Coordinates of C-alpha atoms in Angstrom, one line a residue:
X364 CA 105.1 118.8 103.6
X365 CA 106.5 117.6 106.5
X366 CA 106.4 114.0 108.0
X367 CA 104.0 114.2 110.1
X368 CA 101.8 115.8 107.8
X369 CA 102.2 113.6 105.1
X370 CA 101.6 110.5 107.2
X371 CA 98.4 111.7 108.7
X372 CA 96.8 112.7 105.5
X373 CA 97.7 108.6 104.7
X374 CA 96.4 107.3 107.2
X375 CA 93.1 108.6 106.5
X376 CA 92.8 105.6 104.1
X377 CA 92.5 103.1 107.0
X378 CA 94.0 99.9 105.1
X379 CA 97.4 101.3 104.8
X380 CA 99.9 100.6 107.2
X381 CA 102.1 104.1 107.4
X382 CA 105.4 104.8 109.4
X383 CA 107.9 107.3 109.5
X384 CA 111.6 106.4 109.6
X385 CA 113.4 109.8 109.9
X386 CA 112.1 112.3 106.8
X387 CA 110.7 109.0 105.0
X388 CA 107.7 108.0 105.4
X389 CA 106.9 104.2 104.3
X390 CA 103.4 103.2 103.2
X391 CA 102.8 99.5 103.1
X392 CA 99.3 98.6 100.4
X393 CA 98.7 95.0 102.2
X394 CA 96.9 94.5 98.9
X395 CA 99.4 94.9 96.3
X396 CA 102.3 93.8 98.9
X397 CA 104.6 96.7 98.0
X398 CA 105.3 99.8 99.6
X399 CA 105.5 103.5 98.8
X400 CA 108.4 105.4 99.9
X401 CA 108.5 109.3 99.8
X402 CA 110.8 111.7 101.3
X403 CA 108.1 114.2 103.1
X404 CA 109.9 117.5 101.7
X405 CA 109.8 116.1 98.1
X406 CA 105.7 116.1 98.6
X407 CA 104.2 119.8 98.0
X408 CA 101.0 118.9 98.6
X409 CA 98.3 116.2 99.3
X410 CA 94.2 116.3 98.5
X411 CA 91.5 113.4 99.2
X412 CA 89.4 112.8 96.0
X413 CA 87.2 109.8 94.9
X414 CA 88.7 107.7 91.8
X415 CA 86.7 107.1 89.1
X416 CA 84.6 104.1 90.3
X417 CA 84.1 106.7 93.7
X418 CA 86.8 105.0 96.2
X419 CA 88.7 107.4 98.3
X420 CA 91.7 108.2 97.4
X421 CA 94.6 110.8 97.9
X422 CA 96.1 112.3 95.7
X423 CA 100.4 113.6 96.0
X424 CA 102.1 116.1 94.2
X425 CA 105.8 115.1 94.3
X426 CA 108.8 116.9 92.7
X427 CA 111.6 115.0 91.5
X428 CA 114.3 116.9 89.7
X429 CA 112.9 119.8 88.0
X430 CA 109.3 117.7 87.4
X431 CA 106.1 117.4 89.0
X432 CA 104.7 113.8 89.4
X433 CA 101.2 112.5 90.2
X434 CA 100.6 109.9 93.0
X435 CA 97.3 108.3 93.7
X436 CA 97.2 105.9 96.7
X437 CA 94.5 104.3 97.3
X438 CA 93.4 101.6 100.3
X439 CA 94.5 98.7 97.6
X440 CA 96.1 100.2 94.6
X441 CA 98.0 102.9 93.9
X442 CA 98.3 105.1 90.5
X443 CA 101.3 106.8 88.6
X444 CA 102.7 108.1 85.9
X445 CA 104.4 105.9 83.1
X446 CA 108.3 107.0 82.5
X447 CA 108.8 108.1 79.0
X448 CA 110.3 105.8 76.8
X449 CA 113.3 107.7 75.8
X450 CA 114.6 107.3 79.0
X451 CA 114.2 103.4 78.8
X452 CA 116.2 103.3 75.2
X453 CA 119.1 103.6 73.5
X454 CA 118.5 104.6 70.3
X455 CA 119.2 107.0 67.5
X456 CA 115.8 107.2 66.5
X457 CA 113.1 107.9 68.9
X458 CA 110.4 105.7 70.1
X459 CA 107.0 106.6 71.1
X460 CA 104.5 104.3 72.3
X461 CA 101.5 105.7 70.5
X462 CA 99.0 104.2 73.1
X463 CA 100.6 104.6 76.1
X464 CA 98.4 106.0 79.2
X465 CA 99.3 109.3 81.1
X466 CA 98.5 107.2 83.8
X467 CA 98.6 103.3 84.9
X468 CA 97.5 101.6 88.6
X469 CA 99.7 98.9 89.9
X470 CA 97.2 96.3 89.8
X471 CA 96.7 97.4 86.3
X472 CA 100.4 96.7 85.6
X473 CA 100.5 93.1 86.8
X474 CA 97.5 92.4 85.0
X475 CA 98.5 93.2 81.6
X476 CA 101.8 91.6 82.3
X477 CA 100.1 88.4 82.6
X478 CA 98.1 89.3 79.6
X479 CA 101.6 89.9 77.8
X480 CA 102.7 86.8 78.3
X481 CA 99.5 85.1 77.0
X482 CA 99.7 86.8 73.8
X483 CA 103.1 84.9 73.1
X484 CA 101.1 81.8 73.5
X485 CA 99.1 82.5 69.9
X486 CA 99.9 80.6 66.5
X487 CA 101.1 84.5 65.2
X488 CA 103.2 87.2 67.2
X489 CA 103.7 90.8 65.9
X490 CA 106.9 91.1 66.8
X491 CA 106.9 95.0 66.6
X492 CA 104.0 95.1 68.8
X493 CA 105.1 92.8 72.1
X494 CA 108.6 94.8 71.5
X495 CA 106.6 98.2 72.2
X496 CA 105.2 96.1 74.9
X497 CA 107.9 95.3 76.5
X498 CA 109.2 98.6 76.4
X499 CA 105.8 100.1 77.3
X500 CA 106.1 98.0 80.7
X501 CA 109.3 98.7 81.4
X502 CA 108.2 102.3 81.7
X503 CA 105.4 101.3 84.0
X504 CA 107.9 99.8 86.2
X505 CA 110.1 102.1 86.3
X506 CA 107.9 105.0 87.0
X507 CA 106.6 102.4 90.0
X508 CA 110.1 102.7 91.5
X509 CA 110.8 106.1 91.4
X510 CA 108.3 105.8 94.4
X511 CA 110.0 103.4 96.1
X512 CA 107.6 100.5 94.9
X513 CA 109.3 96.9 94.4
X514 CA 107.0 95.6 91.6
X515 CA 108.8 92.3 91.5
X516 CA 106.0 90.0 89.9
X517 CA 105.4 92.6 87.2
X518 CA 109.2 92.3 86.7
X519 CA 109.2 88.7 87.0
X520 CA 106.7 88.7 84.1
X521 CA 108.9 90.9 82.5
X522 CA 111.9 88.7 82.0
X523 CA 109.9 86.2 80.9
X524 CA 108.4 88.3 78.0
X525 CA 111.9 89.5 77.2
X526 CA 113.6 86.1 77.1
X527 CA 110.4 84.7 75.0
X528 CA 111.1 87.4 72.5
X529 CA 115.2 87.2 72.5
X530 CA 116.9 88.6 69.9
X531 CA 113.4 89.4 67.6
X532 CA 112.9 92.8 69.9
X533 CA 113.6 95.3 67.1
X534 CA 113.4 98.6 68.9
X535 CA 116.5 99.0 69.5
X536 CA 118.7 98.5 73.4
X537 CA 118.0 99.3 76.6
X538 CA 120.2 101.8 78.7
X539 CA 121.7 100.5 81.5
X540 CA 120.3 101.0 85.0
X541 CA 121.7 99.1 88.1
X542 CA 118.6 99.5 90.0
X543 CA 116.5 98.1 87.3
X544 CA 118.7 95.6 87.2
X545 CA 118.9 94.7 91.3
X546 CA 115.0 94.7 90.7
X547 CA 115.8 91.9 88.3
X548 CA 117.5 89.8 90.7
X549 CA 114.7 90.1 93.0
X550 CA 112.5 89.2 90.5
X551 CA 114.6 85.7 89.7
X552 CA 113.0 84.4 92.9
X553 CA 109.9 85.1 91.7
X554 CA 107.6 81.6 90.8
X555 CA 105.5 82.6 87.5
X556 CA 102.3 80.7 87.7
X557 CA 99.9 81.3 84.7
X558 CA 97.2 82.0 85.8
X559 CA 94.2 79.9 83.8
X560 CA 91.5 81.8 81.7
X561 CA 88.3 82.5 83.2
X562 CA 85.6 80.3 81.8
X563 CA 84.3 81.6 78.8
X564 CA 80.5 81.9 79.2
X565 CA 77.8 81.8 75.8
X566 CA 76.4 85.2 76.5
X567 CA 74.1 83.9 73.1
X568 CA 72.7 80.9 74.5
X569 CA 72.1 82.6 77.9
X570 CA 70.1 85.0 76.3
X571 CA 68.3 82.5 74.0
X572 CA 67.1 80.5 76.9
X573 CA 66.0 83.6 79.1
X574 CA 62.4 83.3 80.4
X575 CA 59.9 85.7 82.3
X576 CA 61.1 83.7 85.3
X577 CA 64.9 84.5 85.1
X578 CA 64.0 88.4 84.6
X579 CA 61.7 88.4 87.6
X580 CA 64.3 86.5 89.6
X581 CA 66.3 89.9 89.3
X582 CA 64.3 91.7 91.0
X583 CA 63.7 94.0 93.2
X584 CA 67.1 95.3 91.8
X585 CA 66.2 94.7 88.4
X586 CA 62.7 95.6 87.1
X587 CA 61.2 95.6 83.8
X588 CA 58.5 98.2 82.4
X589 CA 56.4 94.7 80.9
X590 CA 58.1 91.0 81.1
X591 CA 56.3 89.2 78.5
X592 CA 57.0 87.6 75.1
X593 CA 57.6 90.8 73.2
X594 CA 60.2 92.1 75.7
X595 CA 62.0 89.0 75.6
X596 CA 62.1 88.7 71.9
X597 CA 63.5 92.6 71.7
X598 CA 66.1 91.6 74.5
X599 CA 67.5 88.5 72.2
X600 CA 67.4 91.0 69.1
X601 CA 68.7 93.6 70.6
X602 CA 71.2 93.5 73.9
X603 CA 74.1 91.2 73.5
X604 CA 74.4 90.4 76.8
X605 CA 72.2 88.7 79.2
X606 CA 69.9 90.6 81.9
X607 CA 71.9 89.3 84.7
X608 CA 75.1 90.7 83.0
X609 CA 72.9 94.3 82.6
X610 CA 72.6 93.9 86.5
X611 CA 76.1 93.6 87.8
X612 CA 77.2 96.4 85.5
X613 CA 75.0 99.1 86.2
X614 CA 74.1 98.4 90.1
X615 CA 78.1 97.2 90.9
X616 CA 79.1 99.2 93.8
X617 CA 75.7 100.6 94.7
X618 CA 74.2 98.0 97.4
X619 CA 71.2 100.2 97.4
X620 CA 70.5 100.7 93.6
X621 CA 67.3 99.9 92.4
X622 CA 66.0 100.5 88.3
X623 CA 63.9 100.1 85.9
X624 CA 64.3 98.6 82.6
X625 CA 62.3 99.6 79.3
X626 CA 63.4 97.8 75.8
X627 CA 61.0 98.5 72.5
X628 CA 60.8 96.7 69.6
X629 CA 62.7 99.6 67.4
X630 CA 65.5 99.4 69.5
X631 CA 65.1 101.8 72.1
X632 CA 66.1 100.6 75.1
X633 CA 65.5 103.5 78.8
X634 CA 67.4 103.0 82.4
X635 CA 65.4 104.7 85.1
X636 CA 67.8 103.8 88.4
X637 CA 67.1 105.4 91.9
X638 CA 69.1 105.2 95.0
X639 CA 67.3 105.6 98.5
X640 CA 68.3 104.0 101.3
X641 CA 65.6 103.6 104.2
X642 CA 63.4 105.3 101.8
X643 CA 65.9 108.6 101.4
X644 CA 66.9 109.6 98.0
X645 CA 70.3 109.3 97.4
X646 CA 70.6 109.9 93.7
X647 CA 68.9 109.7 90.4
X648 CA 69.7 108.6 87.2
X649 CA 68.5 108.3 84.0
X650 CA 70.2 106.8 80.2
X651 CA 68.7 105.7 76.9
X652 CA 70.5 103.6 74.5
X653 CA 69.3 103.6 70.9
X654 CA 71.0 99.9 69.6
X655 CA 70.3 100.5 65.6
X656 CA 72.5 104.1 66.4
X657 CA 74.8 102.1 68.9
X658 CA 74.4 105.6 71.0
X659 CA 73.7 106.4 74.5
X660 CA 72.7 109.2 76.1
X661 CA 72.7 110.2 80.0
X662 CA 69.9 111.8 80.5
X663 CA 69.9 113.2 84.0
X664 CA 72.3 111.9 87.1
X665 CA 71.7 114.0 90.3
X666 CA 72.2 113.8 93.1
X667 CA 71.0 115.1 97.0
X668 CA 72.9 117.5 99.0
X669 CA 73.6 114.7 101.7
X670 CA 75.2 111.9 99.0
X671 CA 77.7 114.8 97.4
X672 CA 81.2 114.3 98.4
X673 CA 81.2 110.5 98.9
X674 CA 82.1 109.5 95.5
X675 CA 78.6 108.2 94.5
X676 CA 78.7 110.6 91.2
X677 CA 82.0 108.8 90.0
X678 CA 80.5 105.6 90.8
X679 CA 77.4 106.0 88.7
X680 CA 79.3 107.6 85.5
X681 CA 81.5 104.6 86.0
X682 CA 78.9 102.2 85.7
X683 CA 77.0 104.0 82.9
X684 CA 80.0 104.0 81.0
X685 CA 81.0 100.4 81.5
X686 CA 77.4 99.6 80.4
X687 CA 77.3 101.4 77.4
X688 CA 80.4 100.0 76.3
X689 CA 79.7 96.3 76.9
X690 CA 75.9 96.8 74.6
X691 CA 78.4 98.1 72.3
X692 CA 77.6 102.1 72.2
X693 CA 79.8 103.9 70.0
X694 CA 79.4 107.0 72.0
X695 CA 77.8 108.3 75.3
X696 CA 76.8 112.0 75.6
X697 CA 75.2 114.1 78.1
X698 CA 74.6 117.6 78.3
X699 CA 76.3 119.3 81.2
X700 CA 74.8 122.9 82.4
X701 CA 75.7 125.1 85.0
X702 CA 76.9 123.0 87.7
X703 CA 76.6 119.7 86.5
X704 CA 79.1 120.9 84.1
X705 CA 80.9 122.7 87.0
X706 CA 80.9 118.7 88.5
X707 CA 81.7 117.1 85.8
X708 CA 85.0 119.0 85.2
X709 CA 85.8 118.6 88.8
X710 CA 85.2 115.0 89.2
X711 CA 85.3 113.6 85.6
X712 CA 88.7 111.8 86.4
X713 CA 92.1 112.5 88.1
X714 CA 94.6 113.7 88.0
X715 CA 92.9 116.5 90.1
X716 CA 96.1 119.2 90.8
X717 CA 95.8 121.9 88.2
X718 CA 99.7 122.2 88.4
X719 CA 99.9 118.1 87.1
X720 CA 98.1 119.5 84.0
X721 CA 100.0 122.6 83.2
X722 CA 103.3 121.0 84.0
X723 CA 102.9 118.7 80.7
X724 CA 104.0 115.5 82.7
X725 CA 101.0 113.5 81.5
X726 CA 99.8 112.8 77.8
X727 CA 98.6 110.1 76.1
X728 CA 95.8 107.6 74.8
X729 CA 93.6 105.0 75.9
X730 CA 95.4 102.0 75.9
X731 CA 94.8 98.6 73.6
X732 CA 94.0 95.7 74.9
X733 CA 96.4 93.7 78.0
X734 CA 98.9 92.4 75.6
X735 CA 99.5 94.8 73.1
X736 CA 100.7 98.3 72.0
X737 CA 102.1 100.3 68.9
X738 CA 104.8 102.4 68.3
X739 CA 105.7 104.9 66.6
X740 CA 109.4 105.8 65.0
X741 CA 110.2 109.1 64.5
X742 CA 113.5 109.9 62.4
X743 CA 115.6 112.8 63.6
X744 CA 114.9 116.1 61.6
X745 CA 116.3 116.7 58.5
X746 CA 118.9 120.3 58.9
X747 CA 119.3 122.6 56.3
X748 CA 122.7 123.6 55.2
X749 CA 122.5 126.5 57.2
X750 CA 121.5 124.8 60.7
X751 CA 124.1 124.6 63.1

């Protein structure tokens, strides 16, 4: 791509701040306070998709060397791909950080930084596991600054993690890298405030002391098929969190969202939600949760011709999935047909680019918790007398 190009696909996100300074082009993320910089012929290409809560987003193929990396910018975040480890360490056995994600966000990284350092703060530390974390951010950092980010908090953090754990980091040494360690400098400067715990709420006694009047207080969001006694004795059987909780996570992001709740005395719980602004349907969606099974099952999600292409579909699998894992589902399935399972193959997640896929850049698991991470040591292969 060329300059120009490349900065006015950016600046179709309108909270970045984009310049061009010769063939780079510089994209300040006010909110993050870091900057991207590319060089415009090192872009191939650039696509506007939805993330996976349906937030625009763009989405850059880069080459560097003979590789082809993923960058998602976003108005305030921006996505990458982790460095591998074995470029991080110097050591005659590999390391590989069993849960590390294909992919990590920047705001992402400075959180679990934070949540790093917290996990020092316990009567126990596995020492083998903040080790892998350390070197598991490391590689988020890095990968940060191959794009010309300056993640000096997440850096600060760092250090501190690194000097808590001294000589106990049993993975080995780290190469040495003089920009990692100018970034190091810059990050002496930084002040490291801990941030203090949210308040831990009783989601037990909330839902003890619910009442027909709290339920009807949610609506017209919130609705219930019956509010009376036996809904509210299934509800403190059966959901472990409160109705106000159910709320925020299914209508979050959807202004306009308006369901319908029906809980049985088995355990069968039914989401009915409906999206229609000014009294035009938007979208339609339907889940049932089974809590004896801990299963969920979407139902139906569909959605009018006019609300396609605005990142409402990621939005409502993101908030069906973020509900089913805090009632404590073990699983969430759907059947997909024709082109629902056309859309949800096309919008399930990103990486988008076919060519990120096939060029084997990005692999992984879910990651564990902020604060932790395994690893896994693999010896060199044994040769046979008659290798070389």
């Amino acid at each position: 791509m060329d300059s120009d190009e490349l900065a006015g696909a950016l600046r179709t996100l309108p909270a970045l701040r984009v310049r061009t300074i010769d063939a780079e082009v510089q994209v300040v993320v006010p909110a993050i306070d870091d900057a991207v910089r590319l060089h415009a012929d090192s872009v191939l290409r650039a696509r506007q998709i939805f993330s996976p809560r349906g937030d625009p987003a763009l989405e850059l193929v880069v080459r560097q060397d003979d590789a082809l990396l993923p960058l998602i910018v976003l108005n305030d975040d921006v996505v990458w791909a982790p460095v591998d480890p074995a470029a991080q360490l110097d050591s005659a056995i590999p390391v590989r950080i069993t849960n590390a994600p294909p992919l990590v966000a920047y705001t992402e990284m400075e959180r679990d930084a934070v949540g790093a350092a917290r996990a020092l703060d316990g009567p126990m530390i596995d020492v083998d596991a903040v080790s892998a974390t350390l070197v598991l951010h490391r590689c988020f950092i890095v990968g940060a600054m191959r794009f010309g980010l300056r993640p000096v908090r997440a850096a600060a953090w760092w250090q501190h993690l690194a000097a808590a754990l001294g000589d106990d980091f049993c993975l080995g040494r780290f190469r040495p890298d003089r920009e990692w360690d100018g970034l190091l400098v810059e990050a002496g400067g930084v002040r490291l405030l801990h941030p203090a715990p949210p308040p831990a709420r009783d989601l037990r006694a909330e839902i003890d002391a619910m009442t027909i009047a709290d339920l009807t207080a949610l609506e017209p969001v919130m609705t219930v098929a019956r509010a009376d006694d036996e809904f509210i004795a299934s509800w403190r059987r059966w959901v472990p969190i409160p109705p106000r909780r159910f709320r925020e996570l299914i209508s979050a992001g959807l202004p306009d969202a308006r369901f319908e709740v029906s809980l049985y005395p088995d355990g069968g719980c039914a989401v009915d939600l409906r999206i229609a602004p000014a009294g035009t349907l938007h979208a339609l969606l339907g889940l049932r949760f089974s809590f004896p099974e801990r299963r969920a099952s979407l139902d139906e999600i569909r959605l009018t011709d006019q609300a396609r292409g605005s990142g409402l579909f990621q939005r409502l699998m993101f908030n069906a999935e973020e509900l089913s894992r805090e009632l404590g589902m073990a699983s969430l399935s759907l059947l997909a047909t024709g082109v629902g399972s056309y859309a949800l193959a096309r919008y399930g997640g990103y990486p988008r680019d076919p060519e990120l896929g096939r060029s084997g850049a990005l692999s992984g698991e879910a990651p564990d918790p902020p604060g932790s991470a395994a690893t896994r040591r693999t010896p060199p292969a044994r040769r046979s007398p008659e290798s070389p």
